XYZ file of C-alpha atoms in Angstrom:
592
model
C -240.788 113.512 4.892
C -238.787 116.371 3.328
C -238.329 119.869 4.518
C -237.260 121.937 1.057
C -235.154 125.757 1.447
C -237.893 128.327 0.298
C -235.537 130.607 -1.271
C -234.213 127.791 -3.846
C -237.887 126.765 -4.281
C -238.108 130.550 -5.363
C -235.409 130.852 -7.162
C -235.793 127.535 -9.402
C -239.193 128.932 -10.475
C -238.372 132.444 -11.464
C -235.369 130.793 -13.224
C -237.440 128.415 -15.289
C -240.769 129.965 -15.671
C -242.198 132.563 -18.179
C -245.853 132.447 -20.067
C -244.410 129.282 -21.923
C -241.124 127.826 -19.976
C -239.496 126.308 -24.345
C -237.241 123.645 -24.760
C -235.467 123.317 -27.624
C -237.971 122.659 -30.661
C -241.307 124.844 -31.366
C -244.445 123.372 -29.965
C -244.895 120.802 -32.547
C -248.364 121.552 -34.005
C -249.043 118.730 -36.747
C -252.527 117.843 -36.891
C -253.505 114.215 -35.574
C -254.612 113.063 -38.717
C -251.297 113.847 -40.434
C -250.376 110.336 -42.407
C -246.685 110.087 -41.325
C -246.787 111.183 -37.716
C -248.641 111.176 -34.748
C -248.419 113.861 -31.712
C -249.101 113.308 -28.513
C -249.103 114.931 -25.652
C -248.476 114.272 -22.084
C -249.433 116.084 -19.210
C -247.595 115.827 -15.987
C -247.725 117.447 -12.310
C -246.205 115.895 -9.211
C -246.267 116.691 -5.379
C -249.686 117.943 -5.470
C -250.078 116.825 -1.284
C -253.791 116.780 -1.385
C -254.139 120.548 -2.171
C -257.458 120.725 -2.764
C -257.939 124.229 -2.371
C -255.634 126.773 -3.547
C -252.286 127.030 -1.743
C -251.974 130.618 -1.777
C -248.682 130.266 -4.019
C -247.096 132.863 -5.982
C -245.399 132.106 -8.919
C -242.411 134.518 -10.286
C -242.627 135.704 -13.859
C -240.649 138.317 -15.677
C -242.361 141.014 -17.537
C -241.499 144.813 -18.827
C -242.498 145.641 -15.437
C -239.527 143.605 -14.253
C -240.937 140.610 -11.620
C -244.653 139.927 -11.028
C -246.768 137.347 -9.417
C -248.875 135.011 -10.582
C -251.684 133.353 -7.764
C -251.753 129.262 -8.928
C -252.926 126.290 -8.160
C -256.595 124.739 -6.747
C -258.038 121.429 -7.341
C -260.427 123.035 -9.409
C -258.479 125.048 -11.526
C -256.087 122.360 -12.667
C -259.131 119.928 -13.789
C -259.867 122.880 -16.205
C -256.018 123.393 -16.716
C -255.924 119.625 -17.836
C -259.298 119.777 -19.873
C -257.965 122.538 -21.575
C -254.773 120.606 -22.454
C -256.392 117.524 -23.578
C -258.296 118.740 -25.725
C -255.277 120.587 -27.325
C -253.601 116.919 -28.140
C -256.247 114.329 -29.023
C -253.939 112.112 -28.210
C -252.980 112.258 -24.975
C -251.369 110.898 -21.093
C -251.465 112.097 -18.028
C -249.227 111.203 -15.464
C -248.361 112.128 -11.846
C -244.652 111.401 -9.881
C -245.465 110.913 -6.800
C -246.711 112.351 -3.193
C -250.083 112.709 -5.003
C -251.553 112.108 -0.970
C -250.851 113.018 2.123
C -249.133 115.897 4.074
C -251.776 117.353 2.968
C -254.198 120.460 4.605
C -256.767 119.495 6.797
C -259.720 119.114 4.135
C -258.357 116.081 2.804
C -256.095 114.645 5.429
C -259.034 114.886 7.484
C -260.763 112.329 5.130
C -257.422 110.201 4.620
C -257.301 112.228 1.522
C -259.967 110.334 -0.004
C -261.473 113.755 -1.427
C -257.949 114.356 -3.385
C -258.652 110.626 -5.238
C -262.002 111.824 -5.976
C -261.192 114.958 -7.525
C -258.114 113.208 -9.637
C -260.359 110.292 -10.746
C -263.044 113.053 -12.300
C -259.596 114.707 -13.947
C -259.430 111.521 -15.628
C -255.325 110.223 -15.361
C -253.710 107.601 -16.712
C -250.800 106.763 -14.288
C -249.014 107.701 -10.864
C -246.426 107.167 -10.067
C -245.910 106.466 -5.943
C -243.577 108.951 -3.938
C -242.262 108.843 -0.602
C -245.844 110.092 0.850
C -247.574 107.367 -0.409
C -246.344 105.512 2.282
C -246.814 107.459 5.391
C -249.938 105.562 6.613
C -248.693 102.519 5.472
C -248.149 100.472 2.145
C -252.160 98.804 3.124
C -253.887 102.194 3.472
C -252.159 102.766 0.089
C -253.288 99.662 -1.495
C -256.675 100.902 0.246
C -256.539 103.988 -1.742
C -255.902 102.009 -4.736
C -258.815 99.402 -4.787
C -261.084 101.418 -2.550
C -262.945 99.939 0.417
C -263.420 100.820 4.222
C -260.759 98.633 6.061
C -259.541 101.057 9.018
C -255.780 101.085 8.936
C -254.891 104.399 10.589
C -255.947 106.634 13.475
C -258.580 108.278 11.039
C -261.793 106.704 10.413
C -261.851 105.729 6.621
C -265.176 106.674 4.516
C -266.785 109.615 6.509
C -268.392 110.855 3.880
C -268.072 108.636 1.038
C -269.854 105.200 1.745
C -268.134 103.850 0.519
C -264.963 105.135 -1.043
C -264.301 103.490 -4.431
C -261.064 103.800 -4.756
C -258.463 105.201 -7.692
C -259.534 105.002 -11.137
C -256.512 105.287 -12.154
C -253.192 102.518 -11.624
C -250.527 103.568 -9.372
C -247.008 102.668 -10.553
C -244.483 101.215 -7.931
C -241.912 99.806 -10.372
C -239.364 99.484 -7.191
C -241.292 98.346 -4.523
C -241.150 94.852 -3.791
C -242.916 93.059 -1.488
C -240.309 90.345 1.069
C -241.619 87.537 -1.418
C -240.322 89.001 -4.685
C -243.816 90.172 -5.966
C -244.358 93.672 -6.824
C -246.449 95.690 -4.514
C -247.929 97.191 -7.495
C -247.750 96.979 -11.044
C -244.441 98.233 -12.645
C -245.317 99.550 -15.898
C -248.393 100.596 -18.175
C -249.148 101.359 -21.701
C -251.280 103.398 -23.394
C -251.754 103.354 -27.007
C -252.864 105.973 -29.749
C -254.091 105.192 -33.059
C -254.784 107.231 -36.321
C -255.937 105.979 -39.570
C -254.590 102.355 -39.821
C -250.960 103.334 -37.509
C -250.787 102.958 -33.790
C -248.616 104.031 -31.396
C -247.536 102.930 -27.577
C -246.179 104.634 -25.157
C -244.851 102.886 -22.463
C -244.765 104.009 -18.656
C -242.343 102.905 -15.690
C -243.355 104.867 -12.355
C -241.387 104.333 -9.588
C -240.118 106.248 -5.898
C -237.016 107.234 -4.695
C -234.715 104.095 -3.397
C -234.454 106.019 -0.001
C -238.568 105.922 0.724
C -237.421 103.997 3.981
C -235.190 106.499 5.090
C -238.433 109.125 4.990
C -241.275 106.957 6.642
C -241.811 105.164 9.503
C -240.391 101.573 9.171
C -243.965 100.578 10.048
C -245.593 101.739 7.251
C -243.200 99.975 4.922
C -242.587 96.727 7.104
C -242.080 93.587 4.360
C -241.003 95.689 1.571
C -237.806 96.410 -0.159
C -237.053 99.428 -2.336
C -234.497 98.616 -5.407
C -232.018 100.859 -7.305
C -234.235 103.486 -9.733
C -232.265 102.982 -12.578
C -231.631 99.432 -12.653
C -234.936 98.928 -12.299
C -236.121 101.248 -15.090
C -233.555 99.367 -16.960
C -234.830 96.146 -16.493
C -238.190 97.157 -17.944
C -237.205 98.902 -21.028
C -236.688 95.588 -23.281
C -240.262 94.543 -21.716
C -242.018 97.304 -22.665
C -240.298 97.076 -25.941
C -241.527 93.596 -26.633
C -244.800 94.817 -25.481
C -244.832 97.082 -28.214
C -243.837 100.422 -26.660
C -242.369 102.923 -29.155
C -241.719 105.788 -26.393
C -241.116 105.203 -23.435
C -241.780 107.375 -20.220
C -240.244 107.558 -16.928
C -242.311 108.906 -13.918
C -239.473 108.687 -10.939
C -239.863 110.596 -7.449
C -236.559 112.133 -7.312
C -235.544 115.423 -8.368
C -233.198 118.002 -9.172
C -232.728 121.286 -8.630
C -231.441 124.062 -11.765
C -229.801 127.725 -11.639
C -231.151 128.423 -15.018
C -232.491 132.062 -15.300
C -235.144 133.178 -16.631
C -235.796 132.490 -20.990
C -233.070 130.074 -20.586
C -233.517 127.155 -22.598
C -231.390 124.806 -20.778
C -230.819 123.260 -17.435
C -227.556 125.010 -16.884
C -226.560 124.036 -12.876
C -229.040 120.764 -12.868
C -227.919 119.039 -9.786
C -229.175 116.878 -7.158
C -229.909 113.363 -6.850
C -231.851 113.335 -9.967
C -228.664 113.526 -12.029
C -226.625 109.984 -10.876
C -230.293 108.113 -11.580
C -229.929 110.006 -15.508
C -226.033 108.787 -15.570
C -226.453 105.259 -15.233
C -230.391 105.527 -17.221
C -231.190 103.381 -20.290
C -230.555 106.434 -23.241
C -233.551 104.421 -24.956
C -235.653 106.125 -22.327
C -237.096 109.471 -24.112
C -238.748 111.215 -21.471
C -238.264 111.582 -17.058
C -240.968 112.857 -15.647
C -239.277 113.837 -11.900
C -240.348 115.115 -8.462
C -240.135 115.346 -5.089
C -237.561 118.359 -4.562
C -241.453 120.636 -5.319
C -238.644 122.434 -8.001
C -240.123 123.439 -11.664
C -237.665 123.008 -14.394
C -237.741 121.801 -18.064
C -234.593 120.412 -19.112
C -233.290 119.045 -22.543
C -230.072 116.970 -20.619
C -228.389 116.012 -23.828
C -227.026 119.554 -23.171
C -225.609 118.250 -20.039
C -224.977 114.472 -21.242
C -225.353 114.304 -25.507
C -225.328 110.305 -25.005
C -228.477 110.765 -22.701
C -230.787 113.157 -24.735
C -233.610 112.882 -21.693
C -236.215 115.172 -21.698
C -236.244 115.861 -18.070
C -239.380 117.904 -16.474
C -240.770 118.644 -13.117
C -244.150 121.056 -12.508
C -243.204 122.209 -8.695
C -245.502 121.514 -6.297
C -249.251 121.394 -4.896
C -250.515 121.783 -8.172
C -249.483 124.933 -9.391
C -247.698 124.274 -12.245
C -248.477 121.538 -15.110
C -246.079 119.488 -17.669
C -247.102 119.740 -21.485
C -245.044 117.625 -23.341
C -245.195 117.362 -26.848
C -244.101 114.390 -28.690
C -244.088 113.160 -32.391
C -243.827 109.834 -33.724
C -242.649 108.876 -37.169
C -245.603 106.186 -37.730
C -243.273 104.665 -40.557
C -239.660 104.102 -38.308
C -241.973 103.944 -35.311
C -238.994 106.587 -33.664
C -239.586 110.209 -31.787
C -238.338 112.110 -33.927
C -239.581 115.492 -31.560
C -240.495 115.926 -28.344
C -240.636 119.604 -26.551
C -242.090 120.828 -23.088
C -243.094 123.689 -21.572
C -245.140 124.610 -17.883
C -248.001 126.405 -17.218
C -248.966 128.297 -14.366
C -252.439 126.750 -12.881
C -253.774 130.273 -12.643
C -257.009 130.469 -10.597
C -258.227 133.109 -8.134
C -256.474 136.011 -6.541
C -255.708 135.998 -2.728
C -253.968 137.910 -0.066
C -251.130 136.287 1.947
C -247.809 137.646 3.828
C -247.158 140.519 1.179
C -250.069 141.775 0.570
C -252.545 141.166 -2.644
C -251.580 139.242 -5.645
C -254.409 139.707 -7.962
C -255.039 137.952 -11.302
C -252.804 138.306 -13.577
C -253.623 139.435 -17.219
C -250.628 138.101 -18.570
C -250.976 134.755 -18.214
C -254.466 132.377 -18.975
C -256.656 131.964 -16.229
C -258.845 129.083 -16.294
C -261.936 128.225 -14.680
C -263.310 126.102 -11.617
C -264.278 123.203 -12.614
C -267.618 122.606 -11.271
C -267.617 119.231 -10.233
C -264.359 119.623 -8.586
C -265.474 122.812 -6.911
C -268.151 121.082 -5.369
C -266.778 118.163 -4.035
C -263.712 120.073 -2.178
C -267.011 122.802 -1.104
C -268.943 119.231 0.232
C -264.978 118.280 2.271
C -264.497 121.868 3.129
C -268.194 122.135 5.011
C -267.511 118.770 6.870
C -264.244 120.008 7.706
C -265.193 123.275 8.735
C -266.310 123.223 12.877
C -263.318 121.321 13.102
C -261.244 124.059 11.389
C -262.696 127.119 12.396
C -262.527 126.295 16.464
C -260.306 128.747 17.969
C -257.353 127.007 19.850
C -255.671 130.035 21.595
C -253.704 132.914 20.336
C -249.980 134.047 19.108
C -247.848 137.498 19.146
C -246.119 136.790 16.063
C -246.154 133.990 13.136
C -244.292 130.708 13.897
C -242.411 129.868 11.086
C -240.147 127.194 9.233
C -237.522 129.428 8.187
C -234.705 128.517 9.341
C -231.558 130.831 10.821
C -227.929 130.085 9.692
C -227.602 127.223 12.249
C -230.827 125.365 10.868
C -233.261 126.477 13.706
C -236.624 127.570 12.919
C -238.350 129.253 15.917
C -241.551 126.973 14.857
C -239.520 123.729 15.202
C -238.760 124.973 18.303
C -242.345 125.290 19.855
C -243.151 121.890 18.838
C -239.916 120.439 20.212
C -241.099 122.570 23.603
C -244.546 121.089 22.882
C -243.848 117.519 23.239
C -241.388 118.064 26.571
C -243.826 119.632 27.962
C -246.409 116.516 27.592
C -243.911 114.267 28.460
C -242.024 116.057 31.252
C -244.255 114.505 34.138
C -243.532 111.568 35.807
C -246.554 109.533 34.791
C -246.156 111.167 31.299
C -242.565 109.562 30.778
C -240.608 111.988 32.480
C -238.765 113.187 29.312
C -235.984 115.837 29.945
C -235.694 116.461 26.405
C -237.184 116.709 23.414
C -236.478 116.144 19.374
C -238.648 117.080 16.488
C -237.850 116.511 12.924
C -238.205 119.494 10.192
C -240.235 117.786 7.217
C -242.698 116.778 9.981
C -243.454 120.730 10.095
C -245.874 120.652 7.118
C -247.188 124.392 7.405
C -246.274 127.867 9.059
C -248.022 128.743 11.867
C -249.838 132.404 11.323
C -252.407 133.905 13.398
C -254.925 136.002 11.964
C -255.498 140.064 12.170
C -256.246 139.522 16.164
C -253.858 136.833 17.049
C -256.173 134.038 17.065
C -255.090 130.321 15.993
C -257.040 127.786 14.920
C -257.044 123.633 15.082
C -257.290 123.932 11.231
C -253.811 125.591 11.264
C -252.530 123.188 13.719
C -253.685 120.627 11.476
C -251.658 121.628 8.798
C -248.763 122.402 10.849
C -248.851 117.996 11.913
C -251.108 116.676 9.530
C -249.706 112.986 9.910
C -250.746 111.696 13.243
C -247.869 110.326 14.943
C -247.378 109.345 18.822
C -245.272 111.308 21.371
C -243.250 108.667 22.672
C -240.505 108.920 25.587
C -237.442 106.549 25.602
C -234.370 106.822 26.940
C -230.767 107.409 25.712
C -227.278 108.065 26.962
C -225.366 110.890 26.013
C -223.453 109.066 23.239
C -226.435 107.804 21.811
C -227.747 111.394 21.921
C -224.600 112.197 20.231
C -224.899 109.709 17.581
C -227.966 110.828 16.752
C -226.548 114.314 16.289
C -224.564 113.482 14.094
C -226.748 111.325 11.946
C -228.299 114.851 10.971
C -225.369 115.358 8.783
C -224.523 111.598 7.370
C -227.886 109.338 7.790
C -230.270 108.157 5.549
C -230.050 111.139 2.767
C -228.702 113.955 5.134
C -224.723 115.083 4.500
C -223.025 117.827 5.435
C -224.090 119.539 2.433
C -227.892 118.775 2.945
C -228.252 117.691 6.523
C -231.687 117.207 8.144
C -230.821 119.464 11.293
C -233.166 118.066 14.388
C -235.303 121.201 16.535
C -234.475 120.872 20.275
C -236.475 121.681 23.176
C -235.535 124.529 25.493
C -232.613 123.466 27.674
C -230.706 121.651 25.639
C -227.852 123.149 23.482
C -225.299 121.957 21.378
C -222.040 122.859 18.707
C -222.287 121.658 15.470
C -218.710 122.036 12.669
C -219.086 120.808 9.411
C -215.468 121.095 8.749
C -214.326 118.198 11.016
C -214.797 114.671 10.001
C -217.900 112.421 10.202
C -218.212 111.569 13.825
C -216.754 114.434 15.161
C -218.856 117.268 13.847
C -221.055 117.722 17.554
C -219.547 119.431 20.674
C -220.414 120.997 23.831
C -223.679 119.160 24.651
C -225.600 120.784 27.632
C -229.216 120.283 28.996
C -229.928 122.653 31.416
C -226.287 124.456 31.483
C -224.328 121.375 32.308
C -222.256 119.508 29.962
C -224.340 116.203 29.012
C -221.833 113.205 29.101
C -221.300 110.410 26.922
C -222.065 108.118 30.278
C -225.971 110.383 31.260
C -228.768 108.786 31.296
C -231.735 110.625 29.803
C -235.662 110.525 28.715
C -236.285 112.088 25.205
C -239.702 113.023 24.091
C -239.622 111.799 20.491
C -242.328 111.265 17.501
C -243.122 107.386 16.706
C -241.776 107.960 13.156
C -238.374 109.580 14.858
C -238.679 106.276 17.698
C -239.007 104.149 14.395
C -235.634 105.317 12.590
C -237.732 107.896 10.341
C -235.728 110.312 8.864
C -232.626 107.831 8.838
C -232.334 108.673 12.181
C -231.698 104.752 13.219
C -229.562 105.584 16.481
C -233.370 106.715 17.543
C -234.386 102.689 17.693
C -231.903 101.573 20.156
C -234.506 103.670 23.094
C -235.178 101.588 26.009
C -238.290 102.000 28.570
C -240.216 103.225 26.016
C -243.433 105.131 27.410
C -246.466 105.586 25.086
C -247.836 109.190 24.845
C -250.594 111.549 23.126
C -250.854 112.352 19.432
C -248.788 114.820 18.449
C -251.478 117.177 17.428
C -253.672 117.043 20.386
C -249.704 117.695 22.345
C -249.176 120.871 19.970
C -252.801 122.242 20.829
C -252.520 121.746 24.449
C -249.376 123.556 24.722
C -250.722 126.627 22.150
C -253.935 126.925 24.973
C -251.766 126.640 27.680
C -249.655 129.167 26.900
C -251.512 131.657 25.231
C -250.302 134.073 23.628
C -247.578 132.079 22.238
C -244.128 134.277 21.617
C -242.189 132.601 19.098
C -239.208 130.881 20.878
C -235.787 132.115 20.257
C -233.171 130.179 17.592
C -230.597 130.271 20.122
C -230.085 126.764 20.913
C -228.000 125.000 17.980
C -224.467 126.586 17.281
C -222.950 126.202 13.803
C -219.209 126.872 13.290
C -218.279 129.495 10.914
């Protein structure tokens, strides 16, 4: 699970979006029955997180007017987005990168996101690629979601309304996941092939997830399996797709990057992230890397950045509001690319109002329509869902929200953290005296409507995943240690640390300037110093108890006490203490 900064999701769309995002060469526009060349195209979008309906996302363009905003993204509206694109390039792929499923809203993680493989089976793609999410209820319930079937793996009840569920048409791709006994979870790689007049083509696909999955899930859910080094891997499988014929071949990796590139910028001018060591140490043979996982948008030509790796590196954002067309031209006589281009389009659907008001339609930019199947399959989710959705859970003075203050607080992490001490603070609950809870677990913001009032749908989407409240207990050093794993564990370091919400009572000092190990100071739970040598009950989630997060010091608990879902913890604090005020961001202290 990965909580992403807002303003740099911002920012890397405005700076890589227009009408028709170019990179280097025109659209290629040769007609498929041209003797020396095919085109192809491939279509691409990544961390769609079962949205189903639309997300009620923005998207930045420049005009004359200077910035306006675009409302994208809908289940239904990218079917019709990728219907329109297909049938632009005869010859075509499409492809996902990963967290396809799961923390997802309520209509399909309510259904273990069963309606979200429905809806991309009638879109009709080729390949996905698994991310980190794929894994969150557990490398079965994925295989589940692969083959289809009812098999109960998870809190949810599998096929509620489809009986039964069928499964993905399409073949996830988990080139890096191995099971203990050397066999792939998965398959690695897949081919598709094009041909015109008496030439055909292959392109070749490697999907694969970030090396770090482990660090992100709970151990549980990925208990027997071993994730290998992204690029050696992808290495490994070029020469086998070669001998299998592939003339192109395609990389769909979850891992990202992140870009400063402004807006009509034709490069990837600040690219950065974890992306870029994967492209360094890449096969150059590879010709395109479709990425994901950081929800950024970018298209990037990186022989700009590296000329001995001329990648074409893309990523389409998040939850669906963005698409990948890249085009691609193959010299049917050398059987080489000899042009490939990209751009992204804005999924633009239906108007809506959120925080600032209106964003209508924009003329600027296409709008396509609902598809109709789609449209009624997330309308058959949506009415089961409803009830559950609608019921009225108790009320709120202000939004709770994610954003985080210059210390790393949010005031929303901080109600859940107060949340789960306040289930566990009884005797016969655990007696926890404190409580952690970890930022990409927050999934939504919490915002109550016109007269305050909150509903379980909202909660829902808030902690979609369904994890335990769990009470163990620690010393102060161990608390300590796991302090400062938020700044060097798993992939947090000081310059992207995963920064823990506390529960009321419990402060702390954090420096980034002193060395690893000695970055946390002035402990206190209840305005006394907490020791190295206290003894202490901590209200955590099972993924935290588990290691999630990389937070490993987490597993060394003793007297573990079992608790309520995490959910049904979060509602019975909003009831109990209704209206909620948003709690101050006034516990964590961050040198200057």
């Amino acid at each position: 699970m990965i909580a992403k900064n807002a303003s740099k999701v911002v920012a890397a769309l405005a700076a890589t979006l227009t009408l028709t995002t170019l990179l280097g060469c025109a659209h290629p526009q040769g007609s498929p029955t041209q003797g020396n060349f095919v085109d192809i195209g491939l279509i691409a979008f990544n961390d769609f997180h079962g949205n189903l309906e639309p997300p009620h996302i923005a998207i930045p363009i420049r005009s004359q007017q200077g910035v306006e905003r675009v409302p994208a993204g809908g289940a239904a509206y990218l079917a019709s987005a990728i219907a329109q694109l297909k049938a632009r390039h005869p010859h075509h792929a499409v492809i996902t990168a990963g967290d396809m499923v799961s923390a997802s809203p309520l209509v399909s993680a309510l259904f273990l996101d069963e309606p979200t493989i429905e809806a991309v089976n009638h879109m009709q793609i080729d390949f996905s690629a698994v991310g980190n999410h794929e894994f969150d209820r557990g490398w079965q319930e994925l295989l589940r979601l692969q083959q289809g079937g009812c098999e109960k793996f998870t809190v949810r009840e599998p096929c509620q309304i489809s009986k039964p569920f069928e499964g993905a048409k399409f073949r996830f791709l988990a080139a890096n996941t191995v099971r203990e006994d050397g066999q792939p979870l998965l398959p690695a790689t897949g081919i598709k092939r094009f041909t015109q007049g008496d030439a055909t083509v292959a392109v070749g696909f490697i999907g694969m997830t970030l090396k770090a999955t482990p660090t992100m899930v709970s151990p549980a859910g990925v208990k027997g399996l071993r994730f290998e080094d992204e690029a050696a891997t992808a290495n490994a499988l070029v020469p086998q797709l070669r001998a299998q014929g592939a003339d192109v071949i395609v990389v769909a990796i979850h891992e990202g990057g992140y870009t400063d590139a402004k807006v009509l910028e034709q490069e990837c001018s600040g690219i950065n992230g974890d992306i870029v060591p994967i492209l360094e140490r890449l096969d150059p043979s590879v010709d395109v890397v479709v990425s994901g996982h950081t929800h950024q948008a970018y298209v990037c030509d990186y022989a700009r950045i590296n000329p001995a790796r001329p990648f074409l590196l893309t990523s389409a954002g998040q939850y669906g509001a963005l698409l990948t067309e890249v085009s691609l031209r193959v010299d049917t006589a050398t059987r080489k690319l000899v042009r490939k281009s990209a751009h992204n389009h804005i999924v633009q659907g239906e108007a809506f109002t959120g925080s600032q008001g209106l964003v209508p339609l924009n003329v600027a930019v296409p709008a396509y329509p609902a598809d109709p199947f789609v449209q009624q399959l997330v309308a058959r989710y949506k009415a089961a869902a409803e009830p559950l959705a609608q019921r009225p859970v108790g009320r709120a003075s202000a939004p709770l929200l994610r954003v985080r203050n210059e210390a790393l607080e949010s005031a929303l992490g901080n109600l859940v953290a107060d949340a789960q001490l306040a289930a566990t603070r009884a005797p016969q609950k655990g007696g926890a005296q404190l409580s952690f809870m970890n930022p990409g677990g927050l999934r939504a913001d919490l915002v109550p409507d016109a007269q305050g009032q909150l509903r379980y749908g909202q909660l829902f989407s808030v902690q979609p995943f369904g994890n335990n409240i769990m009470v163990r207990t620690y010393t102060g050093a161990q608390i300590r240690a796991v302090l400062e794993q938020q700044f060097a564990g798993g992939t947090s370091t000081p310059q992207s640390p995963r920064v823990l919400s506390v529960s009321e009572g419990f402060g702390y000092r954090y420096d980034l300037s002193q060395p690893a190990g000695s970055r946390i100071s002035q402990m206190t739970l209840h305005g006394k110093p907490l020791e190295d040598t206290a003894v202490v009950r901590v209200a955590i989630s099972s993924f935290l108890a588990s290691g999630g997060d990389g937070f490993t010091v987490f597993m060394e608990g003793r007297d573990t006490t079992g608790g309520d879902l995490d959910l049904d913890v979060l509602e019975a604090y909003v009831l109990a203490h209704s209206p909620i005020v948003p709690p101050l961001t006034n516990r964590i202290q961050r040198a200057p």
